Coordinates of C-alpha atoms in Angstrom, one line a residue:
X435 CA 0.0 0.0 0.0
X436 CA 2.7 2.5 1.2
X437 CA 2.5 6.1 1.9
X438 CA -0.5 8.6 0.4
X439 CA -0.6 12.6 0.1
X440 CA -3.8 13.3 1.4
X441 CA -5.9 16.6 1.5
X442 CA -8.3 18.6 3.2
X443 CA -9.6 21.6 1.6
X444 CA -11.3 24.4 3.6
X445 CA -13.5 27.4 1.8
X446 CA -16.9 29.1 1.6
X447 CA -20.2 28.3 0.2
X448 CA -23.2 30.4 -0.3
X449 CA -26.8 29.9 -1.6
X450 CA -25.2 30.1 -5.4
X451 CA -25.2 26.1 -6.2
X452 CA -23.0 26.9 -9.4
X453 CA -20.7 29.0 -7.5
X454 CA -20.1 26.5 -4.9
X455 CA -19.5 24.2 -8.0
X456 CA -17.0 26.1 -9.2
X457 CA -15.1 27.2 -5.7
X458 CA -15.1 22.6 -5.0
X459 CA -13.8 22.6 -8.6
X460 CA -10.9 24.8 -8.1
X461 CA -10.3 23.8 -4.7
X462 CA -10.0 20.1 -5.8
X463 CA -7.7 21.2 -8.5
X464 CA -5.3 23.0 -6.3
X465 CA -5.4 19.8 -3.9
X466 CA -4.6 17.8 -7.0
X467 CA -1.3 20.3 -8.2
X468 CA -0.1 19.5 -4.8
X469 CA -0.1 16.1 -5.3
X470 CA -3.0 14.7 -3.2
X471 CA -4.7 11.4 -4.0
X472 CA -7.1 11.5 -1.6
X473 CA -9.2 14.7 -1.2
X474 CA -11.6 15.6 1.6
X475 CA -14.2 18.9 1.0
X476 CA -16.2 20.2 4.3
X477 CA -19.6 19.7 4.8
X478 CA -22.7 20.9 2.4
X479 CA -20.7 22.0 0.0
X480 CA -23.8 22.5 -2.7
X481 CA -25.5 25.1 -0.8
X482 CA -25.5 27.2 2.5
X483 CA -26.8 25.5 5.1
X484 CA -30.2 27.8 5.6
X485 CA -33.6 27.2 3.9
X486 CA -37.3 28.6 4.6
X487 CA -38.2 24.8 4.8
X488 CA -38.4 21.4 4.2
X489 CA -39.4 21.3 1.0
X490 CA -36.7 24.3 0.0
X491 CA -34.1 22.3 1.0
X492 CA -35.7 19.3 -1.1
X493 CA -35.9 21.5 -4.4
X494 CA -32.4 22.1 -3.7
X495 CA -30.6 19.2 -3.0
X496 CA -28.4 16.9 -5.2
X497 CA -29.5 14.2 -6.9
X498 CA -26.9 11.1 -7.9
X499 CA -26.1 11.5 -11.5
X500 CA -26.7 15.6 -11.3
X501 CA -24.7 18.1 -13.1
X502 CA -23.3 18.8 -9.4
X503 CA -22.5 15.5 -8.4
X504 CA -20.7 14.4 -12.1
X505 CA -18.9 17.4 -12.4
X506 CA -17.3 16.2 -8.9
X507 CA -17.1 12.9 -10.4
X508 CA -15.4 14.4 -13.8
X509 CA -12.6 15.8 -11.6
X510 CA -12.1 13.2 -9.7
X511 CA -11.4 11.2 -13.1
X512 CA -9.1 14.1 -14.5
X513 CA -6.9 14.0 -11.2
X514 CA -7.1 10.0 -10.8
X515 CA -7.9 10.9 -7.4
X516 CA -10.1 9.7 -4.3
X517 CA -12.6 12.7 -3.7
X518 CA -14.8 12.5 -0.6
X519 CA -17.3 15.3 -0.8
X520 CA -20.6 16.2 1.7
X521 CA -23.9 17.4 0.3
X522 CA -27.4 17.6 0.7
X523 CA -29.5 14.8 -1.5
X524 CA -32.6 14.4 -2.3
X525 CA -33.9 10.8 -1.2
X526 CA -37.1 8.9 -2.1
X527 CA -40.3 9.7 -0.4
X528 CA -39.5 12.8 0.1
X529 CA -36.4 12.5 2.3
X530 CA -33.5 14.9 2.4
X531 CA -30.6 13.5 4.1
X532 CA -26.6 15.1 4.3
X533 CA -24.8 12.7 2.5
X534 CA -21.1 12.2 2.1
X535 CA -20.0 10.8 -1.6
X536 CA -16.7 9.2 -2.2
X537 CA -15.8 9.0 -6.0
X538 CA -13.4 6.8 -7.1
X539 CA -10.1 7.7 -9.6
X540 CA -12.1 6.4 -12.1
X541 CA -15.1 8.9 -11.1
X542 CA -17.1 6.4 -9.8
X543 CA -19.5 6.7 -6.6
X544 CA -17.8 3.7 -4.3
X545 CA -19.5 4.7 -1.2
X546 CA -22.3 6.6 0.0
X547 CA -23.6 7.4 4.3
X548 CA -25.9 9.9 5.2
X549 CA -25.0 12.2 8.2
X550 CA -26.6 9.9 11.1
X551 CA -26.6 13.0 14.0
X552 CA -27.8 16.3 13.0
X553 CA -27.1 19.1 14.7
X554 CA -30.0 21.8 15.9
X555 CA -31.7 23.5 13.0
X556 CA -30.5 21.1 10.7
X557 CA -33.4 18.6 11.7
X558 CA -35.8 21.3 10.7
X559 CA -34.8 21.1 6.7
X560 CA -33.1 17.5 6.7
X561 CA -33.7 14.1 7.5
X562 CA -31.0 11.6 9.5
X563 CA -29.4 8.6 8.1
X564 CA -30.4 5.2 9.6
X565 CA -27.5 3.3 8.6
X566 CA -23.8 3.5 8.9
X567 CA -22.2 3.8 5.9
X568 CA -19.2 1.3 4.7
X569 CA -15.6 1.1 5.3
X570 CA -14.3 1.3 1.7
X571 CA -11.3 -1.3 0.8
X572 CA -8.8 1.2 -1.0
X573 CA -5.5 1.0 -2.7
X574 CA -4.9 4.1 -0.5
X575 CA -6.1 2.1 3.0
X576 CA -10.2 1.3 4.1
X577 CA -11.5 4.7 4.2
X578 CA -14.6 5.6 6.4
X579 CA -16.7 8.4 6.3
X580 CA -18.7 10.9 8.5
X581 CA -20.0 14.6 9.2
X582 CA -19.2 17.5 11.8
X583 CA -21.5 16.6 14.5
X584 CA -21.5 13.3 13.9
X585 CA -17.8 13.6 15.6
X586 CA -18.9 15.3 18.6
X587 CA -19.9 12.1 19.9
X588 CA -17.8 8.9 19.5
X589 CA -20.1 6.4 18.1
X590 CA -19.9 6.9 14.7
X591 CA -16.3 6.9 14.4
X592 CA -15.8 4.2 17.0
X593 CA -18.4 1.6 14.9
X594 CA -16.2 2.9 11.8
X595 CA -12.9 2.0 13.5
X596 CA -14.2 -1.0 15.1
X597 CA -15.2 -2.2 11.7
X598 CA -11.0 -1.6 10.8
X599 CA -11.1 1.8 9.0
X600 CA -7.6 3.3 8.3
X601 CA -8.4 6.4 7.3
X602 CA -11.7 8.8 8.6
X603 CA -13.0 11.3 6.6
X604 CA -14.6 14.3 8.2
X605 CA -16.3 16.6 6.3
X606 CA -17.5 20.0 8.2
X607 CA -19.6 22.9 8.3
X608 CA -19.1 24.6 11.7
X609 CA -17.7 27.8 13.4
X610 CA -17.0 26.2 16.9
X611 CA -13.1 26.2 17.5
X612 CA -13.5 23.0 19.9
X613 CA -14.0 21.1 17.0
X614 CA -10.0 21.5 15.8
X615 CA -8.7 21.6 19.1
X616 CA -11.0 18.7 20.5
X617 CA -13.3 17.0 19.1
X618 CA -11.5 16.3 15.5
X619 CA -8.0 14.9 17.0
X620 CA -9.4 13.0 19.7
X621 CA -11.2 10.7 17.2
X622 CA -7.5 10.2 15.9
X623 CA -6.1 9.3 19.1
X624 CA -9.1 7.1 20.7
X625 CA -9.0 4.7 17.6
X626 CA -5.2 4.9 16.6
X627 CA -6.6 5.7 13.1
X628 CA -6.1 8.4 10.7
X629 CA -8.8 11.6 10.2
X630 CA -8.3 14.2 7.7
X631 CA -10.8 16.8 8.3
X632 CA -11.7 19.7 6.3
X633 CA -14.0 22.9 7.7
X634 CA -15.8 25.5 6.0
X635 CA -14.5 29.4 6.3
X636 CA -17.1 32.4 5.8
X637 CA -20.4 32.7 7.1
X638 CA -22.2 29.6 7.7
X639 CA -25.7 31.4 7.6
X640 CA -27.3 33.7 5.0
X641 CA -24.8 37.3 5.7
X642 CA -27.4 39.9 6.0
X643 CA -29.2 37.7 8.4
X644 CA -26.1 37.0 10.7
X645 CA -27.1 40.0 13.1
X646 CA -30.8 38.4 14.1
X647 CA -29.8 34.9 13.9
X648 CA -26.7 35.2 16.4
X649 CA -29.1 37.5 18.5
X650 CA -31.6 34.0 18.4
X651 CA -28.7 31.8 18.7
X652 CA -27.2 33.2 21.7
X653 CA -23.5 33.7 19.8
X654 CA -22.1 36.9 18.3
X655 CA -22.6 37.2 14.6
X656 CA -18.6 37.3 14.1
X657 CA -18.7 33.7 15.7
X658 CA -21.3 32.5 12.9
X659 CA -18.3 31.8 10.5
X660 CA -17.1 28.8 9.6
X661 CA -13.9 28.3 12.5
X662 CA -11.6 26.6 9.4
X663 CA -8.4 25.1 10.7
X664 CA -8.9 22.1 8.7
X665 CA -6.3 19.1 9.6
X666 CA -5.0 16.1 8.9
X667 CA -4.3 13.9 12.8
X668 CA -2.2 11.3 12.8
X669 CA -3.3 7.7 14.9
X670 CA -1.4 9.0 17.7
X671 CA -3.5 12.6 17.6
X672 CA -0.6 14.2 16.5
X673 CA -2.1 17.0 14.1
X674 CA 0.4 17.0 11.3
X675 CA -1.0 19.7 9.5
X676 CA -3.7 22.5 10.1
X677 CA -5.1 25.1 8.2
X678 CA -6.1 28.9 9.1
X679 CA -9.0 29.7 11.4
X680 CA -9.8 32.0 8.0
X681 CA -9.6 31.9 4.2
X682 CA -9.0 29.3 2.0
X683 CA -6.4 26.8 2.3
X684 CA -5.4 23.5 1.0
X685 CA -3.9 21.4 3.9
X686 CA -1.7 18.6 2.5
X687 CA -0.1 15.6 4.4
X688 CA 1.8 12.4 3.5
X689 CA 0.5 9.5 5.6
X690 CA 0.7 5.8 5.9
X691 CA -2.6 3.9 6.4
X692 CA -0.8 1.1 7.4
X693 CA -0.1 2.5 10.7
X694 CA -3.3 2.5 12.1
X695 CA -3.5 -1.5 12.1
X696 CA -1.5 -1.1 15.2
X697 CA -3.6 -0.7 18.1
X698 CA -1.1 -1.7 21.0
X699 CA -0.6 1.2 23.8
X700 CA 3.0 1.7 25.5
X701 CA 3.0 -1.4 28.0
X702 CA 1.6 -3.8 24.9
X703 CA -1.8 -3.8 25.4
X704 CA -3.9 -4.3 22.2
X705 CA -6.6 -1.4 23.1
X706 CA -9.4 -3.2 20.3
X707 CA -8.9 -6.6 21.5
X708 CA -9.2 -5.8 24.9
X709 CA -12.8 -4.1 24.5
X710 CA -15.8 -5.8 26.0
X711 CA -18.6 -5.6 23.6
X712 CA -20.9 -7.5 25.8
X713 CA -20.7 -4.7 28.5
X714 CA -21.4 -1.8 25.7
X715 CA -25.1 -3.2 25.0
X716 CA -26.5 0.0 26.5
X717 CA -24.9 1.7 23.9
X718 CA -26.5 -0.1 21.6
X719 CA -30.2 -0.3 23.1
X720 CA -33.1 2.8 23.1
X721 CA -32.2 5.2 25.6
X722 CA -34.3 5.9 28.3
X723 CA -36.3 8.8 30.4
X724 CA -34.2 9.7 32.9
X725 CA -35.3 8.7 36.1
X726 CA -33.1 10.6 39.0
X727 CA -33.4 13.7 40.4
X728 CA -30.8 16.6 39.8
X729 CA -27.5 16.7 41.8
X730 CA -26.5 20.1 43.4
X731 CA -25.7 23.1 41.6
X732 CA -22.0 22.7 43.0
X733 CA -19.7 20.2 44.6
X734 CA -15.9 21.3 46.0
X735 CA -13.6 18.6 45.3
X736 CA -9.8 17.6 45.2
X737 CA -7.3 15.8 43.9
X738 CA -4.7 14.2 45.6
X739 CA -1.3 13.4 43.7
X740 CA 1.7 12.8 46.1
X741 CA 5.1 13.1 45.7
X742 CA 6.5 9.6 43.9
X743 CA 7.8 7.6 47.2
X744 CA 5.7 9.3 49.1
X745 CA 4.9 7.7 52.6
X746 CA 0.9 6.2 52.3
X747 CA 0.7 8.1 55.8
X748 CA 1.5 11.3 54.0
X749 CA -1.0 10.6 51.4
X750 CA -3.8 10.0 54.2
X751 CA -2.6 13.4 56.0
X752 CA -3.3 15.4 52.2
X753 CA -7.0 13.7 52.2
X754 CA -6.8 14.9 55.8
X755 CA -6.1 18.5 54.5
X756 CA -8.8 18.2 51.2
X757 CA -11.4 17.2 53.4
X758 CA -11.1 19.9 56.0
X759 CA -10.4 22.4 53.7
X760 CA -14.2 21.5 52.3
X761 CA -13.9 19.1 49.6
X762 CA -17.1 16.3 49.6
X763 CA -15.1 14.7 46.8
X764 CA -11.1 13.2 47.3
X765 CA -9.7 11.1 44.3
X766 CA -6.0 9.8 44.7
X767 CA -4.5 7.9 41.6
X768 CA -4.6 4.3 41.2
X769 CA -2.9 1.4 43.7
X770 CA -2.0 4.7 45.8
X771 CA -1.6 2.3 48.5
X772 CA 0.2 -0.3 46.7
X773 CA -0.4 -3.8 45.4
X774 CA 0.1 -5.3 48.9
X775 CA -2.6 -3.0 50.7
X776 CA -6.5 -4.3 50.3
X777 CA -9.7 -3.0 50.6
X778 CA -10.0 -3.3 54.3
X779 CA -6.9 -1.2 55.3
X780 CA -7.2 1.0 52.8
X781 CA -10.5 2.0 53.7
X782 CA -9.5 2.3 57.2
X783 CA -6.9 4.6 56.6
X784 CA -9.2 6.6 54.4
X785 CA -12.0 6.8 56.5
X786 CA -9.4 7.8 59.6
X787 CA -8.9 10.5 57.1
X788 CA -12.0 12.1 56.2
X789 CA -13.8 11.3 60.0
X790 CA -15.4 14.2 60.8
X791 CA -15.9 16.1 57.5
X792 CA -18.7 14.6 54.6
X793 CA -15.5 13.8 52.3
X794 CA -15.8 10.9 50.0
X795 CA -12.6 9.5 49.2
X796 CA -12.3 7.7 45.7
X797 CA -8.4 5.0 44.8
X798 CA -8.2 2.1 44.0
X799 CA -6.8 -1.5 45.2
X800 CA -5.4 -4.9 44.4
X801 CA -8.6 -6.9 45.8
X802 CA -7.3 -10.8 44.9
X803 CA -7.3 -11.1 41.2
X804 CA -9.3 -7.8 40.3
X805 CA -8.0 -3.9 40.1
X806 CA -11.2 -2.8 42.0
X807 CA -12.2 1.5 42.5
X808 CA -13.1 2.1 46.1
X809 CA -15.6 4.6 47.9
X810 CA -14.3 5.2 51.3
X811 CA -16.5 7.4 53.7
X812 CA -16.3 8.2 57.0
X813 CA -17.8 5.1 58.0
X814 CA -15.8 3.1 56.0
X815 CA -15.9 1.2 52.1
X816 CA -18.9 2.5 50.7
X817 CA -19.0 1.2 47.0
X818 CA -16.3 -1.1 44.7
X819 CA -16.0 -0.7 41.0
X820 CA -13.9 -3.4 39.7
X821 CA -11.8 -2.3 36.2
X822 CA -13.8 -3.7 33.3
X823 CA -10.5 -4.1 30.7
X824 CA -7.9 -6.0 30.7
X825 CA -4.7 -4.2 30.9
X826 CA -0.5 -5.8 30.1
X827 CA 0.7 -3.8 32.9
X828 CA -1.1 -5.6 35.7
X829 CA -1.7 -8.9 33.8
X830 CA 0.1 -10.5 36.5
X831 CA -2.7 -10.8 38.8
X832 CA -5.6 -8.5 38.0
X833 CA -7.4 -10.9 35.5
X834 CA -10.7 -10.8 37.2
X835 CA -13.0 -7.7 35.8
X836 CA -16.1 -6.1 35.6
X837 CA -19.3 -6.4 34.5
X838 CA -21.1 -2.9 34.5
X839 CA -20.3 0.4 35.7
X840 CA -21.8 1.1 38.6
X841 CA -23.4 4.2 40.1
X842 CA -23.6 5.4 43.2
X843 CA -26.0 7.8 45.0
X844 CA -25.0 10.8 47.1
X845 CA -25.7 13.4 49.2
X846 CA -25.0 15.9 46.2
X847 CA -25.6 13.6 42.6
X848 CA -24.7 10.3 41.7
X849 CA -21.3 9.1 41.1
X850 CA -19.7 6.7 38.8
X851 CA -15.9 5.4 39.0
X852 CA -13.9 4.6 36.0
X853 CA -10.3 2.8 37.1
X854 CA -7.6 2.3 35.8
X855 CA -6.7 1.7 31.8
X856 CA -10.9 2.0 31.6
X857 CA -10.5 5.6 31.6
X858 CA -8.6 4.8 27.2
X859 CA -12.2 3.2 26.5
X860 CA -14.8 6.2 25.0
X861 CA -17.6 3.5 26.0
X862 CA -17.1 3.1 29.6
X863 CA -18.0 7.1 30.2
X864 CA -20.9 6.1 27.6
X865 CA -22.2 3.8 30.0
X866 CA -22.1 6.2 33.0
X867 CA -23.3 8.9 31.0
X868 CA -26.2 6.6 30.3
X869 CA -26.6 5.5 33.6
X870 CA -27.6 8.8 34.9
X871 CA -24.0 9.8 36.8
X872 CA -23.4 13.3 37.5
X873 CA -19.7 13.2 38.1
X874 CA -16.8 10.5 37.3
X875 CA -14.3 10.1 39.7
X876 CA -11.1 8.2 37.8
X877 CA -7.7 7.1 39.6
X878 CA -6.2 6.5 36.9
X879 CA -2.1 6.1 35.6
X880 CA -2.1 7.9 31.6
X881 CA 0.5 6.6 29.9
X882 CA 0.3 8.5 26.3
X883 CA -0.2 12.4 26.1
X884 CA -3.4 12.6 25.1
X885 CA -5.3 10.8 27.4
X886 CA -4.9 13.7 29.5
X887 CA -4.6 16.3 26.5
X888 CA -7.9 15.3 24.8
X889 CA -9.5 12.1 26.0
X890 CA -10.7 13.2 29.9
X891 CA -11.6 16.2 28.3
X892 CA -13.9 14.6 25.6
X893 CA -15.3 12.5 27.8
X894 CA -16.4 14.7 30.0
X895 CA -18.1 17.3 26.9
X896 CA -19.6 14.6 24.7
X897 CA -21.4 12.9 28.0
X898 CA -22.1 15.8 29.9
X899 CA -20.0 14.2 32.6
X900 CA -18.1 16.4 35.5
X901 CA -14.8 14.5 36.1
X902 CA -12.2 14.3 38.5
X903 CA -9.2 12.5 37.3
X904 CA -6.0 12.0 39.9
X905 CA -3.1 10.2 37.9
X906 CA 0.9 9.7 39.6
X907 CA 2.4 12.6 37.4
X908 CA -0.7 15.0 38.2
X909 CA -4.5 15.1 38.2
X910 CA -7.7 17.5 35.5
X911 CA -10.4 18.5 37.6
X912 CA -12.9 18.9 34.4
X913 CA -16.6 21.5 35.3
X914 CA -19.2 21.4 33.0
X915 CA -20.3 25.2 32.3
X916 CA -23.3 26.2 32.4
X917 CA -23.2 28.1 29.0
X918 CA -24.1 24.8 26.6
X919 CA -27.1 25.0 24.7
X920 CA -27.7 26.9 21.5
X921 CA -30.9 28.7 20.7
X922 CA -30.6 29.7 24.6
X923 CA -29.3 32.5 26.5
X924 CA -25.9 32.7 27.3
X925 CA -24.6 34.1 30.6
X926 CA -20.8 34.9 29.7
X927 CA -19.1 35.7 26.4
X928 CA -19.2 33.3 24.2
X929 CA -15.6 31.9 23.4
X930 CA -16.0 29.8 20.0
X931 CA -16.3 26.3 22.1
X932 CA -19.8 24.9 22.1
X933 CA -18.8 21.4 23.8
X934 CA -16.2 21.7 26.0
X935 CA -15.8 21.5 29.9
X936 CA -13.6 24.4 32.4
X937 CA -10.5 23.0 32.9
X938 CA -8.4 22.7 36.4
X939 CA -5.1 20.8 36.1
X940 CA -3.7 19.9 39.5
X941 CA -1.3 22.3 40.6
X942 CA 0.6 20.5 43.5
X943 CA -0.2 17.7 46.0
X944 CA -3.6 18.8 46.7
X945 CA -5.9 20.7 43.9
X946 CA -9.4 21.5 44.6
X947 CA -12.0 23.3 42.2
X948 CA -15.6 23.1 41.9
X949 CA -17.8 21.4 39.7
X950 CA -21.6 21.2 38.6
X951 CA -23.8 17.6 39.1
X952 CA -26.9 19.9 38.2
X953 CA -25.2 20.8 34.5
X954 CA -25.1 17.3 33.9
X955 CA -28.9 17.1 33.2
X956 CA -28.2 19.5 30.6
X957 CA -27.4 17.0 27.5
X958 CA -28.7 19.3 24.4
X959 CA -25.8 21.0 22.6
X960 CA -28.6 22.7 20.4
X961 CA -32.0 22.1 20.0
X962 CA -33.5 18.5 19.2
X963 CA -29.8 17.7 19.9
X964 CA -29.0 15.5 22.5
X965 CA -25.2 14.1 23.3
X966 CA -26.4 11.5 25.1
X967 CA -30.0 10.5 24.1
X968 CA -29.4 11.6 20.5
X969 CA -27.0 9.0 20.2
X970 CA -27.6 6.7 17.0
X971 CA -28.0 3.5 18.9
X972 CA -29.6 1.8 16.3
X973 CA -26.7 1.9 13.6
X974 CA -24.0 1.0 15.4
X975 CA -24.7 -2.3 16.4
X976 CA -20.9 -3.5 15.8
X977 CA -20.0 -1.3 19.0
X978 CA -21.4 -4.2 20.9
X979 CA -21.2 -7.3 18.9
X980 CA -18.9 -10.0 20.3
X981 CA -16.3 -11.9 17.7
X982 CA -12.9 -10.5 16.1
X983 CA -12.6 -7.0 15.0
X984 CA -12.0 -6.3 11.8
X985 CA -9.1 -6.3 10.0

């Protein structure tokens, strides 16, 4: 197979359909002149993303076979190159769906998926996929395709990756910066797969309407542009290349497909076989009403992350300190005890700790043959969580795991515990998300930079999920802000990040900060949007089917 220049190409589109055919047209041929084989155009690239309704946007939507469509497909042929583009098409019965289109070198449609998550007003003009579109066997690697918001959640790209995609191709139309500095590299890094991702520039709404819209909207109407910075994110989510946050630009990068058939992490473990599909049903099954009540507005909490060496006294003596200084929530990192330390005494000396005070202290222990997550009140071991993946570095002894994440109810929300290697999986904070927690407490050891750098983070915005995180080499407390929905009043500025939670990286032994179990209720990122709820559980079935994963 060997290496391929790939590119992703960022511009503007208005409401003139043979404009925008002629802007994709000279954008692909500048992609081509730099050599790329395999060229990646934003999202609805036939027409602005605004209609007066339903039947509009039908009127004006590509058919297969159009003069829009084989013009693409003409190019594609003149280049011999791989040309994934996003528009919207009209569908039988009515139906107006996003769809991404990959043509082949030989102009040839070879794969067709229809945007499965739409985001806000979009549901008002289009109509979502139902299935997940193939993973396309390519000279340049198995190519998989999706659309903007369909990458603010992980499902889509994890069914994708799961089903052995190479190479993800991300076609968008949005003006939030968290998608470039979140949201696209993180599905690069959680998969070890390739994305090349290409983002719109200009306004993404009619201009002269900008001023009323973003007064609606909630958001400035300088924000309402498309936030560029297109990129190409290696398996590692290393962004190799990045475009402007304005203008046109063709991002180039020479990759090897290959490279994302190697899922190992640091200490050997293979991070695809050692998923549990039988523990992600929920993922894969209709969500449900939830049925708890909202946890408190706030909730002080801490992180504890000793000195290396330090003396387990001295750890108990800076839960000591966190809990008298007002935290209700104390995580320490993982085995902070030691392997030789079980439950029993570690709950004792935790509970010695936090006597007096409301504290909940959250570590975790060698409990036989399981890595187990303990709750430690003042009256003692409240809850375990044993780890639910197998992991190389402790497959010396902890081969027993879990079934289920478990939740726990508090005085102030309800509280899940992800330990361990657990905290690599997208699905496990899926499946606390789903199980109505509030806040995730995770002792945890990261061994690759950006399972601090962007993993926590995204799993905290795309479940709505506070967490508290407390590793050897520091801890991220991780608040989710109240400022989230669009089409709603905003009470700060808004900053260009739509899904993204405040940030506290621990700071010395002990960190505290506050977060928000109420905000957690919250799940709609704009309206008919859910993160959670939204999610499209019945296309993704391979998330939870047991058997090999693909090649």
């Amino acid at each position: 197979m060997g290496p391929v220049r790939v590119a992703a190409v960022q511009f503007e589109v208005g409401r003139d359909v043979e404009a925008n055919l002629a802007t994709c047209l000279r954008m692909i041929d500048r992609a081509a002149a730099e050599g790329a084989r395999l060229i990646v155009l934003p999202e609805f690239c036939n027409h602005l993303s605004w209609y007066a309704d339903r039947a509009e946007a039908h009127r004006l939507a590509c058919r297969l076979g159009d003069g829009f469509l084989s013009a693409i497909a003409a190019r594609a042929r003149t280049h011999a190159a791989y040309v994934k583009v996003n528009v919207t098409l009209a569908r039988d019965g009515g139906r107006t769906t996003g769809t991404n289109v990959l043509f082949a070198p030989n102009g040839a449609v070879v794969a067709e998926s229809d945007k499965l998550v739409l985001m806000g007003a979009e549901g008002d003009h289009l109509d979502p996929g139902t299935a997940t579109g193939p993973v396309v066997p390519t000279e340049h690697g198995r190519l998989g395709l999706y659309a903007c918001m369909e990458g603010v959640i992980s499902e889509v790209c994890r069914d994708l990756a799961v089903r052995g995609a190479q190479v993800l191709l991300n076609g968008l139309n949005s003006f939030a910066t968290d998608e470039a500095s979140l949201h696209i590299p993180v599905r690069a890094a959680e998969n070890r797969v390739w994305v090349v991702a290409a983002n719109k520039v200009g306004p993404l709404l009619p201009a002269e309407l900008l001023p009323s819209i973003g007064e609606r909207l909630g958001v400035p109407p300088e924000w309402l542009h498309g936030a560029g910075e297109s990129q190409i994110v290696a398996p590692d989510g290393t962004v190799l290349a990045k475009g402007p946050r304005t203008g046109e630009a063709v991002v180039v990068a020479d990759i090897d497909p290959e490279l994302a058939d190697a899922k190992t992490r640091p200490d050997g473990t293979d991070v695809f076989a050692a998923r549990r599909p039988e523990v992600y049903r929920p993922i894969t099954e209709p969500p449900r009403v939830r049925g708890s009540a909202p946890g408190a507005e706030k909730l002080a909490v801490a992180v504890v992350t000793p000195e290396p060496g330090a003396d387990p006294r001295a750890r108990a003596d800076l839960v000591r300190e966190a809990a008298r200084g007002g935290a209700e929530l104390v995580v320490l990192p993982e085995l902070s005890f030691g392997t030789e330390a079980g439950p029993g005494n570690v709950a004792a000396e935790l509970s010695a700790a936090v006597r007096g005070t409301g504290a909940h202290v959250v570590t975790s222990v060698r409990d036989g043959r399981s890595h187990v997550g303990v709750l430690v009140g003042a009256a003692g071991l409240r809850a375990r969580q044993p780890q639910l993946h197998a992991t190389a570095r402790h497959a010396a002894w902890a081969t027993g795991l879990g079934d289920e994440i478990q939740v726990i109810d508090l005085p102030w929300g309800r509280l899940a515990i992800v330990v361990g290697d657990d905290a690599i999986y997208p699905e496990t904070f899926r499946l606390a998300a789903i199980a109505d927690a509030d806040v995730v407490a995770v002792p945890f050891t990261p061994s690759e930079p950006w399972e601090t750098r962007l993993g926590l983070l995204e799993r905290s915005a795309e479940n709505r999920l506070n967490v508290v995180a407390a590793g050897p080499g520091g801890g991220l407390i991780l608040a989710l802000p109240a400022d989230f929905t669009l089409w709603t009043r905003w009470e700060g500025p808004f900053t260009g990040r739509i899904s993204h939670p405040l940030v506290t990286a621990s700071g010395g032994p002990v960190t505290a900060a506050t977060v928000h179990p109420a905000q957690a209720r919250n799940r709609h990122v704009s309206k008919n949007t859910d993160l959670v709820g939204g999610r499209p559980w019945k296309a993704v079935a391979a998330l939870a089917e047991t058997g090999e994963t693909a090649p």
